[in-house]
Amino acid sequence: LVMSFLVTMLFNSKLSDDPIYRKRLEEGLVELRGEKQIEIKSGAKTSVWLFLLGVVGVVIYAIINSPSMGLVEKPLMNTTNAILIIMLSVATLTTVICKVDTDNILNSSTFKAGMSACICILGVAWL
């Protein structure tokens, strides 16, 4: 990938100027795809702001409870549990506020990949 980027930048070649590409385009072997317009759902910005708010909350909690700051001598819970609680709360708020269609969550590729990774990690840790 890096090499193709460097060759493209050094030789200043464009795909539309390539004779082989133009020949294949004329023969119908290659189709022009055009540009796709992606529709951004209404709750997308809200979900990003909620996520950032959760991250800021985690950072603030970690700073307050850090031994180097010394603001709290005996924290109520460790930082790991606080991260879990804060981020799961953010996920719940995102689902409710942004009106996420929960039927589609189980079929999304991100959820399947994440759950597969969790199962693999837990399986290795269990051994």
Backbone as a printed PyTorch tensor [residue, N CA C, xyz], in Angstrom:
tensor([[[  0.8240,  -1.1810,   0.0000],
         [  0.0000,   0.0000,   0.0000],
         [  0.8750,   1.2540,   0.0000]],

        [[  1.9110,   1.2290,   0.8280],
         [  2.8070,   2.3850,   0.8950],
         [  3.5490,   2.5460,  -0.4250]],

        [[  3.9850,   1.4290,  -1.0010],
         [  4.7150,   1.5040,  -2.2740],
         [  3.8270,   2.0460,  -3.3900]],

        [[  2.5770,   1.6020,  -3.4490],
         [  1.6890,   2.1180,  -4.4930],
         [  1.4320,   3.6090,  -4.3050]],

        [[  1.3400,   4.0480,  -3.0480],
         [  1.1840,   5.4770,  -2.7760],
         [  2.4090,   6.2480,  -3.2590]],

        [[  3.6060,   5.7360,  -2.9440],
         [  4.8320,   6.4260,  -3.3490],
         [  4.9750,   6.4820,  -4.8650]],

        [[  4.6800,   5.3800,  -5.5490],
         [  4.7830,   5.3600,  -7.0090],
         [  3.7930,   6.3510,  -7.6100]],

        [[  2.5870,   6.3760,  -7.0850],
         [  1.5770,   7.3060,  -7.5880],
         [  2.0100,   8.7500,  -7.3860]],

        [[  2.5700,   9.0410,  -6.2300],
         [  2.9840,  10.4130,  -5.9460],
         [  4.2260,  10.8110,  -6.7480]],

        [[  5.1620,   9.8870,  -6.9230],
         [  6.3980,  10.2160,  -7.6440],
         [  6.1620,  10.3960,  -9.1400]],

        [[  5.3440,   9.5290,  -9.7220],
         [  5.1470,   9.5820, -11.1650],
         [  3.9390,  10.4240, -11.5610]],

        [[  3.1970,  10.9140, -10.5810],
         [  2.0390,  11.7690, -10.8290],
         [  1.0960,  11.1500, -11.8550]],

        [[  0.8290,   9.8710, -11.6870],
         [ -0.0370,   9.1770, -12.6320],
         [ -1.4580,   9.1180, -12.0960]],

        [[ -2.4060,   9.3120, -13.0050],
         [ -3.8160,   9.2210, -12.6640],
         [ -4.4040,   8.0360, -13.4040]],

        [[ -5.3960,   7.4330, -12.7940],
         [ -6.0200,   6.2690, -13.4030],
         [ -6.6950,   6.6350, -14.7170]],

        [[ -7.2640,   7.8110, -14.7960],
         [ -7.9470,   8.2240, -16.0240],
         [ -6.9760,   8.4260, -17.1860]],

        [[ -5.6820,   8.6020, -16.9030],
         [ -4.6820,   8.7730, -17.9600],
         [ -4.0470,   7.4560, -18.3860]],

        [[ -4.3100,   6.3800, -17.6800],
         [ -3.6870,   5.0870, -17.9630],
         [ -4.3070,   4.4740, -19.2200]],

        [[ -3.4730,   4.1490, -20.2360],
         [ -4.0250,   3.6130, -21.4920],
         [ -4.6650,   2.2330, -21.3080]],

        [[ -4.1170,   1.4160, -20.4610],
         [ -4.6870,   0.0800, -20.2430],
         [ -6.0660,   0.1990, -19.5860]],

        [[ -6.1770,   1.0870, -18.6260],
         [ -7.4680,   1.2970, -17.9620],
         [ -8.4960,   1.8280, -18.9570]],

        [[ -8.1100,   2.7900, -19.7950],
         [ -9.0490,   3.3400, -20.7750],
         [ -9.5030,   2.2700, -21.7610]],

        [[ -8.5770,   1.3960, -22.1740],
         [ -8.9180,   0.3120, -23.0990],
         [ -9.9190,  -0.6430, -22.4460]],

        [[ -9.6730,  -1.0080, -21.1960],
         [-10.5830,  -1.9130, -20.4880],
         [-11.9400,  -1.2530, -20.2600]],

        [[-11.9370,   0.0660, -20.0560],
         [-13.1810,   0.7970, -19.8690],
         [-14.0030,   0.8050, -21.1560]],

        [[-13.3240,   0.9850, -22.3090],
         [-14.0090,   0.9790, -23.6020],
         [-14.5650,  -0.3960, -23.9340]],

        [[-13.8440,  -1.4560, -23.5350],
         [-14.2980,  -2.8200, -23.8190],
         [-15.4070,  -3.2720, -22.8710]],

        [[-15.6700,  -2.5150, -21.8600],
         [-16.7270,  -2.8610, -20.9090],
         [-16.2870,  -3.8160, -19.8180]],

        [[-14.9840,  -4.0130, -19.6830],
         [-14.4790,  -4.9040, -18.6400],
         [-14.4850,  -4.2400, -17.2660]],

        [[-14.4880,  -2.9110, -17.2700],
         [-14.4920,  -2.1470, -16.0220],
         [-15.6750,  -1.1890, -16.0710]],

        [[-16.3950,  -1.0970, -14.9620],
         [-17.5210,  -0.1710, -14.8920],
         [-17.1730,   1.0080, -13.9930]],

        [[-17.6710,   2.1740, -14.3780],
         [-17.5300,   3.3380, -13.5130],
         [-18.5640,   3.2270, -12.3970]],

        [[-18.1180,   3.3590, -11.1880],
         [-19.0330,   3.2240, -10.0550],
         [-19.7360,   4.5310,  -9.7220]],

        [[-19.0740,   5.6230,  -9.9460],
         [-19.6510,   6.9030,  -9.5700],
         [-19.4940,   7.1420,  -8.0760]],

        [[-20.0850,   8.1960,  -7.6010],
         [-19.9970,   8.5330,  -6.1820],
         [-21.2670,   8.0930,  -5.4730]],

        [[-21.0840,   7.6030,  -4.2700],
         [-22.2310,   7.2210,  -3.4540],
         [-22.4860,   8.3090,  -2.4280]],

        [[-23.7240,   8.6310,  -2.2580],
         [-24.1150,   9.5730,  -1.2190],
         [-24.5400,   8.7610,  -0.0010]],

        [[-23.8290,   8.9300,   1.0790],
         [-24.1360,   8.1960,   2.2950],
         [-25.0980,   9.0290,   3.1350]],

        [[-26.1730,   8.3970,   3.5490],
         [-27.1510,   9.0910,   4.3760],
         [-26.7810,   8.8940,   5.8440]],

        [[-26.5080,   9.9800,   6.5190],
         [-26.1580,   9.9220,   7.9360],
         [-27.4480,  10.0180,   8.7370]],

        [[-27.6240,   9.0620,   9.6340],
         [-28.8540,   9.0190,  10.4240],
         [-28.8900,  10.1740,  11.4180]],

        [[-30.0860,  10.4870,  11.8710],
         [-30.2840,  11.6760,  12.7060],
         [-29.5700,  11.5870,  14.0510]],

        [[-29.4260,  10.4020,  14.6180],
         [-28.8010,  10.2720,  15.9290],
         [-27.2980,  10.1150,  15.8960]],

        [[-26.6840,  10.2240,  14.7250],
         [-25.2430,   9.9790,  14.6120],
         [-24.4270,  10.9990,  15.3970]],

        [[-24.7360,  12.2680,  15.2340],
         [-23.9850,  13.3040,  15.9620],
         [-24.1940,  13.1740,  17.4640]],

        [[-25.4130,  12.8930,  17.8510],
         [-25.7100,  12.7410,  19.2750],
         [-24.9310,  11.5810,  19.8660]],

        [[-24.8540,  10.4750,  19.1270],
         [-24.1290,   9.3080,  19.6420],
         [-22.6380,   9.5890,  19.7750]],

        [[-22.0880,  10.3560,  18.8460],
         [-20.6690,  10.7150,  18.9460],
         [-20.4320,  11.5940,  20.1690]],

        [[-21.3130,  12.5650,  20.3960],
         [-21.1680,  13.4360,  21.5680],
         [-21.3150,  12.6540,  22.8680]],

        [[-22.2380,  11.6970,  22.8990],
         [-22.3910,  10.8690,  24.0970],
         [-21.1370,  10.0370,  24.3530]],

        [[-20.5670,   9.4840,  23.2770],
         [-19.3440,   8.6940,  23.4200],
         [-18.2020,   9.5620,  23.9440]],

        [[-18.0400,  10.7490,  23.3640],
         [-16.9770,  11.6500,  23.8250],
         [-17.1950,  12.0740,  25.2730]],

        [[-18.4420,  12.2880,  25.6480],
         [-18.7590,  12.6120,  27.0360],
         [-18.3650,  11.4600,  27.9610]],

        [[-18.6030,  10.2280,  27.5160],
         [-18.1930,   9.0630,  28.2970],
         [-16.6870,   8.9660,  28.4390]],

        [[-15.9700,   9.2240,  27.3510],
         [-14.5040,   9.1840,  27.4010],
         [-13.9760,  10.2570,  28.3520]],

        [[-14.5390,  11.4510,  28.2670],
         [-14.1250,  12.5270,  29.1780],
         [-14.4320,  12.1460,  30.6220]],

        [[-15.5840,  11.5170,  30.8470],
         [-15.9300,  11.0600,  32.1900],
         [-14.9430,  10.0430,  32.7320]],

        [[-14.5160,   9.1130,  31.8760],
         [-13.5250,   8.1100,  32.2870],
         [-12.2050,   8.7810,  32.6340]],

        [[-11.7730,   9.7170,  31.8010],
         [-10.5010,  10.4040,  32.0420],
         [-10.5620,  11.2060,  33.3420]],

        [[-11.6620,  11.9060,  33.5580],
         [-11.7960,  12.6920,  34.7940],
         [-11.7870,  11.7750,  36.0160]],

        [[-12.5120,  10.6590,  35.9410],
         [-12.5310,   9.7210,  37.0680],
         [-11.1310,   9.1680,  37.3370]],

        [[-10.4150,   8.8230,  36.2630],
         [ -9.0620,   8.2840,  36.4350],
         [ -8.1230,   9.3280,  37.0330]],

        [[ -8.2660,  10.5730,  36.6270],
         [ -7.4140,  11.6370,  37.1750],
         [ -7.7180,  11.8620,  38.6500]],

        [[ -8.9980,  11.9060,  38.9810],
         [ -9.3830,  12.1440,  40.3770],
         [ -8.8890,  11.0190,  41.2840]],

        [[ -8.9650,   9.7760,  40.8090],
         [ -8.5850,   8.6330,  41.6410],
         [ -7.1080,   8.2650,  41.5580]],

        [[ -6.3460,   8.9350,  40.7300],
         [ -4.9390,   8.5540,  40.5920],
         [ -4.1710,   8.8600,  41.8780]],

        [[ -3.2780,   7.9560,  42.2690],
         [ -2.4950,   8.1880,  43.4790],
         [ -1.5920,   9.4140,  43.3750]],

        [[ -1.1600,   9.7560,  42.1770],
         [ -0.2720,  10.9080,  42.0240],
         [ -0.9960,  12.2270,  42.3080]],

        [[ -2.2990,  12.2840,  42.0330],
         [ -3.0590,  13.5050,  42.3330],
         [ -3.4100,  13.5810,  43.8150]],

        [[ -3.7210,  12.4530,  44.4080],
         [ -4.0140,  12.4070,  45.8380],
         [ -5.3060,  13.0870,  46.2460]],

        [[ -6.2490,  13.2350,  45.3270],
         [ -7.5170,  13.8780,  45.6660],
         [ -8.4280,  12.9560,  46.4770]],

        [[ -8.3810,  11.6610,  46.1810],
         [ -9.2060,  10.6860,  46.8920],
         [ -8.2770,   9.6410,  47.4900]],

        [[ -8.3440,   9.4750,  48.8060],
         [ -7.4540,   8.5050,  49.4500],
         [ -7.9470,   7.0750,  49.2570]],

        [[ -9.2380,   6.8410,  49.4720],
         [ -9.8110,   5.5080,  49.3090],
         [-10.9320,   5.5910,  48.2710]],

        [[-10.6330,   5.2780,  47.0100],
         [-11.6840,   5.3470,  45.9870],
         [-12.7710,   4.2950,  46.2330]],

        [[-13.9770,   4.6210,  45.8290],
         [-15.0940,   3.6980,  46.0040],
         [-14.9410,   2.4480,  45.1490]],

        [[-14.3850,   2.5990,  43.9690],
         [-14.1460,   1.4490,  43.0900],
         [-12.8970,   1.7150,  42.2710]],

        [[-12.3170,   0.6240,  41.7570],
         [-11.1060,   0.8130,  40.9620],
         [-11.4630,   1.3690,  39.5830]],

        [[-10.4680,   1.8200,  38.8840],
         [-10.6910,   2.4940,  37.6010],
         [-11.2790,   1.5500,  36.5610]],

        [[-10.8820,   0.2800,  36.5820],
         [-11.3970,  -0.6820,  35.6060],
         [-12.9090,  -0.8100,  35.7120]],

        [[-13.4080,  -0.9790,  36.9220],
         [-14.8600,  -1.0880,  37.1040],
         [-15.5690,   0.2090,  36.7380]],

        [[-14.9490,   1.3330,  37.0310],
         [-15.5510,   2.6230,  36.6780],
         [-15.6560,   2.7760,  35.1660]],

        [[-14.6230,   2.3500,  34.4480],
         [-14.6590,   2.4190,  32.9830],
         [-15.8110,   1.5770,  32.4580]],

        [[-15.9450,   0.3590,  32.9800],
         [-17.0340,  -0.5150,  32.5380],
         [-18.3960,   0.1180,  32.8050]],

        [[-18.5880,   0.6370,  33.9960],
         [-19.8810,   1.2250,  34.3530],
         [-20.1820,   2.4600,  33.5090]],

        [[-19.2010,   3.3260,  33.3520],
         [-19.4240,   4.5620,  32.5860],
         [-19.7340,   4.2490,  31.1280]],

        [[-18.9340,   3.3840,  30.5080],
         [-19.1230,   3.1260,  29.0820],
         [-20.3820,   2.3050,  28.8070]],

        [[-20.7390,   1.3840,  29.7040],
         [-22.0060,   0.6670,  29.5240],
         [-23.1910,   1.6070,  29.7110]],

        [[-23.0600,   2.5650,  30.6080],
         [-24.1130,   3.5750,  30.7760],
         [-24.2340,   4.4430,  29.5300]],

        [[-23.1010,   4.7960,  28.9410],
         [-23.1170,   5.5810,  27.7030],
         [-23.7700,   4.7770,  26.5810]],

        [[-23.4680,   3.4830,  26.5060],
         [-24.0860,   2.6390,  25.4790],
         [-25.5980,   2.5690,  25.6650]],

        [[-26.0340,   2.4560,  26.9080],
         [-27.4720,   2.4220,  27.1870],
         [-28.1290,   3.7480,  26.8280]],

        [[-27.5010,   4.8490,  27.2250],
         [-28.0370,   6.1730,  26.8790],
         [-28.0970,   6.3750,  25.3680]],

        [[-27.0680,   5.9280,  24.6710],
         [-27.0400,   6.0580,  23.2150],
         [-28.1910,   5.2790,  22.5930]],

        [[-28.4170,   4.0670,  23.0870],
         [-29.4980,   3.2410,  22.5570],
         [-30.8570,   3.8970,  22.7840]],

        [[-31.0520,   4.4780,  23.9510],
         [-32.3490,   5.0760,  24.2810],
         [-32.5300,   6.4380,  23.6060]],

        [[-31.5450,   7.3270,  23.7420],
         [-31.6780,   8.6970,  23.2280],
         [-31.6930,   8.7270,  21.7010]],

        [[-30.8210,   7.9360,  21.0730],
         [-30.7140,   7.9700,  19.6100],
         [-31.7090,   7.0350,  18.9300]],

        [[-32.5370,   6.3620,  19.7200],
         [-33.5750,   5.4650,  19.2000],
         [-32.9920,   4.4370,  18.2390]],

        [[-31.9830,   3.7100,  18.7210],
         [-31.3190,   2.6870,  17.9180],
         [-32.2630,   1.5030,  17.7470]],

        [[-32.3370,   0.9770,  16.5270],
         [-33.1370,  -0.2150,  16.2700],
         [-32.3680,  -1.4230,  16.8040]],

        [[-32.7590,  -1.8930,  17.9710],
         [-31.9840,  -2.9410,  18.6510],
         [-32.0570,  -4.2880,  17.9500]],

        [[-33.0210,  -4.4880,  17.0670],
         [-33.0930,  -5.7480,  16.3250],
         [-31.9110,  -5.9000,  15.3750]],

        [[-31.3670,  -4.7900,  14.9050],
         [-30.2610,  -4.8420,  13.9480],
         [-28.8970,  -4.9920,  14.6120]],

        [[-28.8140,  -4.8230,  15.9210],
         [-27.5150,  -4.8790,  16.5990],
         [-26.8940,  -6.2630,  16.4760]],

        [[-27.6860,  -7.3090,  16.7070],
         [-27.1480,  -8.6700,  16.6680],
         [-26.6590,  -9.0700,  15.2820]],

        [[-27.2030,  -8.4660,  14.2390],
         [-26.8150,  -8.8220,  12.8780],
         [-25.7310,  -7.9210,  12.2960]],

        [[-25.2820,  -6.9170,  13.0440],
         [-24.2680,  -6.0110,  12.5020],
         [-22.8970,  -6.6790,  12.5120]],

        [[-22.0890,  -6.3520,  11.5250],
         [-20.7640,  -6.9660,  11.4030],
         [-19.8560,  -6.5580,  12.5560]],

        [[-20.0080,  -5.3350,  13.0450],
         [-19.1850,  -4.8740,  14.1640],
         [-19.4740,  -5.6760,  15.4210]],

        [[-20.7460,  -5.9330,  15.6940],
         [-21.1160,  -6.7080,  16.8790],
         [-20.6020,  -8.1360,  16.7710]],

        [[-20.7630,  -8.7430,  15.5990],
         [-20.2960, -10.1240,  15.4140],
         [-18.7870, -10.2210,  15.5940]],

        [[-18.0440,  -9.2790,  15.0240],
         [-16.5840,  -9.3000,  15.1620],
         [-16.1720,  -9.0630,  16.6070]],

        [[-16.8270,  -8.1200,  17.2770],
         [-16.5030,  -7.8270,  18.6730],
         [-16.7960,  -8.9970,  19.5900]],

        [[-17.9380,  -9.6370,  19.4110],
         [-18.2830, -10.7820,  20.2560],
         [-17.3650, -11.9620,  19.9740]],

        [[-16.9940, -12.1480,  18.7170],
         [-16.0460, -13.2090,  18.3770],
         [-14.7050, -12.9610,  19.0550]],

        [[-14.2440, -11.7200,  19.0460],
         [-12.9790, -11.3810,  19.7090],
         [-13.0800, -11.5920,  21.2100]],

        [[-14.2070, -11.2040,  21.8070],
         [-14.3900, -11.4020,  23.2580],
         [-14.3510, -12.8780,  23.6160]],

        [[-15.0240, -13.6980,  22.8260],
         [-15.0440, -15.1360,  23.1010],
         [-13.6500, -15.7210,  22.9590]],

        [[-12.9130, -15.2970,  21.9350],
         [-11.5390, -15.7900,  21.7570],
         [-10.6530, -15.3820,  22.9260]],

        [[-10.7420, -14.1410,  23.3460],
         [ -9.9080, -13.6560,  24.4550],
         [-10.2750, -14.3630,  25.7530]],

        [[-11.5760, -14.4990,  26.0140],
         [-11.9970, -15.1970,  27.2280],
         [-11.5860, -16.6630,  27.1950]],

        [[-11.6510, -17.2750,  26.0220],
         [-11.2360, -18.6730,  25.8990],
         [ -9.7610, -18.8560,  26.2010]],

        [[ -8.9330, -17.9770,  25.6860],
         [ -7.4960, -18.0610,  25.9510],
         [ -7.2110, -17.7610,  27.4190]],

        [[ -7.8990, -16.7710,  27.9730],
         [ -7.6760, -16.4180,  29.3780],
         [ -8.1350, -17.5320,  30.3090]],

        [[ -9.1610, -18.2580,  29.9040],
         [ -9.6910, -19.3240,  30.7310],
         [ -8.7330, -20.5010,  30.8160]],

        [[ -7.9790, -20.7060,  29.7390],
         [ -7.0260, -21.8250,  29.7260],
         [ -5.9300, -21.5390,  30.7150]]])
